[in-house]
Each structure stands twice: as C-alpha cells, then as structure tokens.
Amino acid sequence: MAKRIQFSRHGGPEVLEYVDYQPAAPGPHEVRVRNRAIGLNFIDTYFRNGLYTPPALPSSLGTEGAGEIEALGSAVQGLQLGDRVAYATAPLGAYSELHVMPATQVVKLPDSIDFEQAAAVLLKGLTVQYLLRQTYEVQPGETILWHAAAGGVGLIACQWAKALGVQLIGTVSSPEKAKLAEAHGAWKTIDYSREDVAARVLELTDGAKCTVVYDSVGKDTWTTSLDCVEPRGLLVSFGNASGPVEGVNLGVLAQKGSLYVTRPTLFGYANTQERLQAMADELFAMLAAGKLQVDIGQRFSLADAAKAQTALSARQTTGSTVLLP
C-alpha cells in the first residue's frame, strides 16, 4: 500500500483527499517510480476543477515528479532498477508515493540535479524550451512580453530569454514580484495592478510593441495581449489561469495588425521519446552551465496538497512549489 492524493468530484481544493491505495505492477513497457519530490503546476487545478477532464473519477493528480525506478516492465530497455529519473508528461498520478508510467515518458536525471530541483524545473523548463525555442524561436535583440513573470514558468523564462540576448518585459502583481522577475533577468517589468500594460509596452518599445507575447493567464489578459503584439506578430496563449479564452472573433486579428495566434501544449511538442529527451537535454545543459537557477519558493508535504493548490491559485507563491511524499 502507498499514499496518494485523489478526488471523487470536481471542485475547489477541498475535494482533494489523502488516501491509501494499491499501486499497480508495471506493464511490459512501464516503470514504477518511487517519488522523492513532486511538481505542483496550474494544470493540476484544471483537472481538479473540471476545466480538463480526467479519464475517470475518482482520479489522482499530477504529471511531474522525480525519484528512483523501483520496478521495471519485462520489455523495458535502457533503464535499470535504482536509476534516478524525472518525468513531466506522465499520466495523472504524480501526487503519490509510487507512480506507474510508460518508460518512454521518463528521462534520466544527471547526478548534478537533485530530486527537488528536477521536480521543480522539468515541466516548467520544458515548457519554456518549447515556447522560446520551438513555438517561436526568439532572436537576440527582440523584445517580448511574458505574463506572470514571477511565477515558476516565468522565472525560468526570464533567465532563458536573457541568456539568449532577448529583452523580456514581464507582467507582475506587486513591487516584490517585480524585483524577483528583474533579479532573474527580466529586462523590464509592468505591475498590472497599478499600470496599463498595453500603454506601458508602447512606451518601453517606442511604439513598436512586441514580436511575440506569451500569455498563460487566459481570459483576463486576452485583449491586452493582442494590444501588445506588433503587426504580423504572434500571440502564444498557453494557459488559462484566469479561465479559458472563449468567443474569439478572428476579425479582431485583422483589425489589430494581421496577427497570428497559437494555442500550444507541451504534449504537442514532447510527443516522442526522442523529442522529450532532446528537450530535457537542452534544459539540463542550461542548468549545468549556470544559465538557469531553480527557485523553489515553497515546499509542502504531499498530505497538504490542498493548501499548496490554494496558495498557487491565489497567486501567493513565487517560483516553483514542490510536494514531498
């Protein structure tokens, strides 16, 4: 028997339960990982509240973690018992002491990165990798806008953009978060609680706006984001922190300058073992070179996952948050 977090109905953090369960034996192409640290991400709240639909209820939560392989399927190759691994695109169930997943969804963890670092950085780091290096390959000298720059993904983006010679303007909700984003490499910050974001972007770019805007907030920032994109520029909408964007009028894209919009996901990019490993290798190389630092702002026990999600949704967290079994 082992412990995990599960929910039997959709709702707020109060629906999360800390229960005993019987972990499955790995199938021929699967591994079972003993989690040492678990990543907390906004997508977890989407499954809990019903925005995204889990396979069935009751359901477990979480797709990211790090630990050691404690059981192998009969057909698994290239992995051994005791290997240190991390994962970010596994089936739901990371909020647990033991998690079974396809062997193709784990990456080997370099000795230089500990379990907490891996759980704090892999999903967010892979997200920044595909956004800055694949969805739109940013170039030195470009100016971009990144919403929620003091969050877990945002702080990695600030560092990665700076390493690439890109001027990142980050939106934040307080002076403290502005200082945090700037300390991590943001070129400029905009406090959306006190400033007009679109107007400030115009000032900072001398009226040119941004080649690309990265928006994980969703509904509340949709119009503002469009107003910050230069003609024929790109809006990358990759999250729904304030709710999903609905009722989009494509004609608005023409009115605002023949804009492009995309709604990517990590799973659309890390869709093969080879691509996942290549993306992880680039992320690990950035960490090894000291170009990225992992900022773990909060640690919660697995049993306190509801408290962790409450803090995340209330934007009371900074950097990354990990759950510890």
PDB file of N, CA and C in Angstrom, residues 247-282:
ATOM      1  N   GLY A 247     -15.184  32.575 -27.281  1.00  0.00           N
ATOM      2  CA  GLY A 247     -15.850  33.529 -28.155  1.00  0.00           C
ATOM      3  C   GLY A 247     -14.902  34.404 -28.948  1.00  0.00           C
ATOM      4  N   VAL A 248     -13.819  33.833 -29.450  1.00  0.00           N
ATOM      5  CA  VAL A 248     -12.821  34.609 -30.171  1.00  0.00           C
ATOM      6  C   VAL A 248     -13.353  35.030 -31.540  1.00  0.00           C
ATOM      7  N   ASN A 249     -13.243  36.306 -31.826  1.00  0.00           N
ATOM      8  CA  ASN A 249     -13.615  36.852 -33.129  1.00  0.00           C
ATOM      9  C   ASN A 249     -12.343  36.987 -33.957  1.00  0.00           C
ATOM     10  N   LEU A 250     -12.185  36.144 -34.957  1.00  0.00           N
ATOM     11  CA  LEU A 250     -10.965  36.170 -35.754  1.00  0.00           C
ATOM     12  C   LEU A 250     -10.766  37.498 -36.465  1.00  0.00           C
ATOM     13  N   GLY A 251     -11.841  38.229 -36.683  1.00  0.00           N
ATOM     14  CA  GLY A 251     -11.711  39.529 -37.325  1.00  0.00           C
ATOM     15  C   GLY A 251     -10.870  40.507 -36.522  1.00  0.00           C
ATOM     16  N   VAL A 252     -10.819  40.304 -35.203  1.00  0.00           N
ATOM     17  CA  VAL A 252     -10.015  41.171 -34.343  1.00  0.00           C
ATOM     18  C   VAL A 252      -8.539  41.059 -34.712  1.00  0.00           C
ATOM     19  N   LEU A 253      -8.120  39.885 -35.143  1.00  0.00           N
ATOM     20  CA  LEU A 253      -6.721  39.706 -35.531  1.00  0.00           C
ATOM     21  C   LEU A 253      -6.374  40.586 -36.726  1.00  0.00           C
ATOM     22  N   ALA A 254      -7.307  40.738 -37.636  1.00  0.00           N
ATOM     23  CA  ALA A 254      -7.094  41.619 -38.789  1.00  0.00           C
ATOM     24  C   ALA A 254      -7.049  43.080 -38.349  1.00  0.00           C
ATOM     25  N   GLN A 255      -7.987  43.459 -37.495  1.00  0.00           N
ATOM     26  CA  GLN A 255      -8.069  44.849 -37.049  1.00  0.00           C
ATOM     27  C   GLN A 255      -6.818  45.294 -36.298  1.00  0.00           C
ATOM     28  N   LYS A 256      -6.194  44.371 -35.580  1.00  0.00           N
ATOM     29  CA  LYS A 256      -5.062  44.740 -34.744  1.00  0.00           C
ATOM     30  C   LYS A 256      -3.715  44.544 -35.434  1.00  0.00           C
ATOM     31  N   GLY A 257      -3.738  44.212 -36.727  1.00  0.00           N
ATOM     32  CA  GLY A 257      -2.482  44.175 -37.461  1.00  0.00           C
ATOM     33  C   GLY A 257      -2.124  42.844 -38.092  1.00  0.00           C
ATOM     34  N   SER A 258      -3.133  42.108 -38.571  1.00  0.00           N
ATOM     35  CA  SER A 258      -2.878  40.811 -39.217  1.00  0.00           C
ATOM     36  C   SER A 258      -2.070  39.895 -38.298  1.00  0.00           C
ATOM     37  N   LEU A 259      -2.555  39.731 -37.072  1.00  0.00           N
ATOM     38  CA  LEU A 259      -1.822  38.992 -36.055  1.00  0.00           C
ATOM     39  C   LEU A 259      -1.984  37.479 -36.215  1.00  0.00           C
ATOM     40  N   TYR A 260      -1.028  36.763 -35.647  1.00  0.00           N
ATOM     41  CA  TYR A 260      -1.091  35.311 -35.548  1.00  0.00           C
ATOM     42  C   TYR A 260      -1.372  34.928 -34.095  1.00  0.00           C
ATOM     43  N   VAL A 261      -2.093  33.828 -33.914  1.00  0.00           N
ATOM     44  CA  VAL A 261      -2.358  33.302 -32.577  1.00  0.00           C
ATOM     45  C   VAL A 261      -2.170  31.791 -32.607  1.00  0.00           C
ATOM     46  N   THR A 262      -1.568  31.255 -31.559  1.00  0.00           N
ATOM     47  CA  THR A 262      -1.452  29.803 -31.437  1.00  0.00           C
ATOM     48  C   THR A 262      -1.748  29.389 -30.003  1.00  0.00           C
ATOM     49  N   ARG A 263      -2.238  28.169 -29.844  1.00  0.00           N
ATOM     50  CA  ARG A 263      -2.542  27.616 -28.510  1.00  0.00           C
ATOM     51  C   ARG A 263      -1.807  26.275 -28.372  1.00  0.00           C
ATOM     52  N   PRO A 264      -0.504  26.336 -28.056  1.00  0.00           N
ATOM     53  CA  PRO A 264       0.291  25.108 -27.991  1.00  0.00           C
ATOM     54  C   PRO A 264       0.227  24.440 -26.619  1.00  0.00           C
ATOM     55  N   THR A 265       0.668  23.199 -26.566  1.00  0.00           N
ATOM     56  CA  THR A 265       0.850  22.479 -25.305  1.00  0.00           C
ATOM     57  C   THR A 265       2.181  21.736 -25.365  1.00  0.00           C
ATOM     58  N   LEU A 266       2.711  21.456 -24.206  1.00  0.00           N
ATOM     59  CA  LEU A 266       3.943  20.687 -24.131  1.00  0.00           C
ATOM     60  C   LEU A 266       3.778  19.327 -24.796  1.00  0.00           C
ATOM     61  N   PHE A 267       2.615  18.716 -24.613  1.00  0.00           N
ATOM     62  CA  PHE A 267       2.397  17.375 -25.132  1.00  0.00           C
ATOM     63  C   PHE A 267       2.411  17.350 -26.661  1.00  0.00           C
ATOM     64  N   GLY A 268       2.155  18.493 -27.282  1.00  0.00           N
ATOM     65  CA  GLY A 268       2.219  18.565 -28.733  1.00  0.00           C
ATOM     66  C   GLY A 268       3.640  18.642 -29.266  1.00  0.00           C
ATOM     67  N   TYR A 269       4.584  18.943 -28.385  1.00  0.00           N
ATOM     68  CA  TYR A 269       5.991  19.055 -28.785  1.00  0.00           C
ATOM     69  C   TYR A 269       6.810  17.858 -28.289  1.00  0.00           C
ATOM     70  N   ALA A 270       6.623  17.470 -27.043  1.00  0.00           N
ATOM     71  CA  ALA A 270       7.352  16.322 -26.481  1.00  0.00           C
ATOM     72  C   ALA A 270       6.540  15.057 -26.715  1.00  0.00           C
ATOM     73  N   ASN A 271       6.225  14.786 -27.982  1.00  0.00           N
ATOM     74  CA  ASN A 271       5.314  13.692 -28.315  1.00  0.00           C
ATOM     75  C   ASN A 271       6.018  12.404 -28.730  1.00  0.00           C
ATOM     76  N   THR A 272       7.343  12.370 -28.647  1.00  0.00           N
ATOM     77  CA  THR A 272       8.094  11.137 -28.824  1.00  0.00           C
ATOM     78  C   THR A 272       9.189  11.099 -27.767  1.00  0.00           C
ATOM     79  N   GLN A 273       9.695   9.904 -27.490  1.00  0.00           N
ATOM     80  CA  GLN A 273      10.756   9.779 -26.504  1.00  0.00           C
ATOM     81  C   GLN A 273      11.989  10.564 -26.927  1.00  0.00           C
ATOM     82  N   GLU A 274      12.277  10.545 -28.219  1.00  0.00           N
ATOM     83  CA  GLU A 274      13.456  11.240 -28.721  1.00  0.00           C
ATOM     84  C   GLU A 274      13.331  12.748 -28.544  1.00  0.00           C
ATOM     85  N   ARG A 275      12.168  13.301 -28.843  1.00  0.00           N
ATOM     86  CA  ARG A 275      11.967  14.742 -28.684  1.00  0.00           C
ATOM     87  C   ARG A 275      11.992  15.135 -27.214  1.00  0.00           C
ATOM     88  N   LEU A 276      11.358  14.334 -26.371  1.00  0.00           N
ATOM     89  CA  LEU A 276      11.355  14.612 -24.937  1.00  0.00           C
ATOM     90  C   LEU A 276      12.774  14.631 -24.398  1.00  0.00           C
ATOM     91  N   GLN A 277      13.576  13.621 -24.759  1.00  0.00           N
ATOM     92  CA  GLN A 277      14.935  13.556 -24.251  1.00  0.00           C
ATOM     93  C   GLN A 277      15.774  14.719 -24.762  1.00  0.00           C
ATOM     94  N   ALA A 278      15.582  15.077 -26.035  1.00  0.00           N
ATOM     95  CA  ALA A 278      16.352  16.190 -26.601  1.00  0.00           C
ATOM     96  C   ALA A 278      16.015  17.503 -25.903  1.00  0.00           C
ATOM     97  N   MET A 279      14.741  17.727 -25.627  1.00  0.00           N
ATOM     98  CA  MET A 279      14.332  18.935 -24.926  1.00  0.00           C
ATOM     99  C   MET A 279      14.887  18.954 -23.501  1.00  0.00           C
ATOM    100  N   ALA A 280      14.818  17.797 -22.823  1.00  0.00           N
ATOM    101  CA  ALA A 280      15.341  17.712 -21.462  1.00  0.00           C
ATOM    102  C   ALA A 280      16.849  17.921 -21.457  1.00  0.00           C
ATOM    103  N   ASP A 281      17.529  17.387 -22.458  1.00  0.00           N
ATOM    104  CA  ASP A 281      18.985  17.551 -22.521  1.00  0.00           C
ATOM    105  C   ASP A 281      19.371  19.019 -22.649  1.00  0.00           C
ATOM    106  N   GLU A 282      18.615  19.774 -23.449  1.00  0.00           N
ATOM    107  CA  GLU A 282      18.914  21.202 -23.578  1.00  0.00           C
ATOM    108  C   GLU A 282      18.663  21.925 -22.262  1.00  0.00           C
TER     109      GLU A 282
END
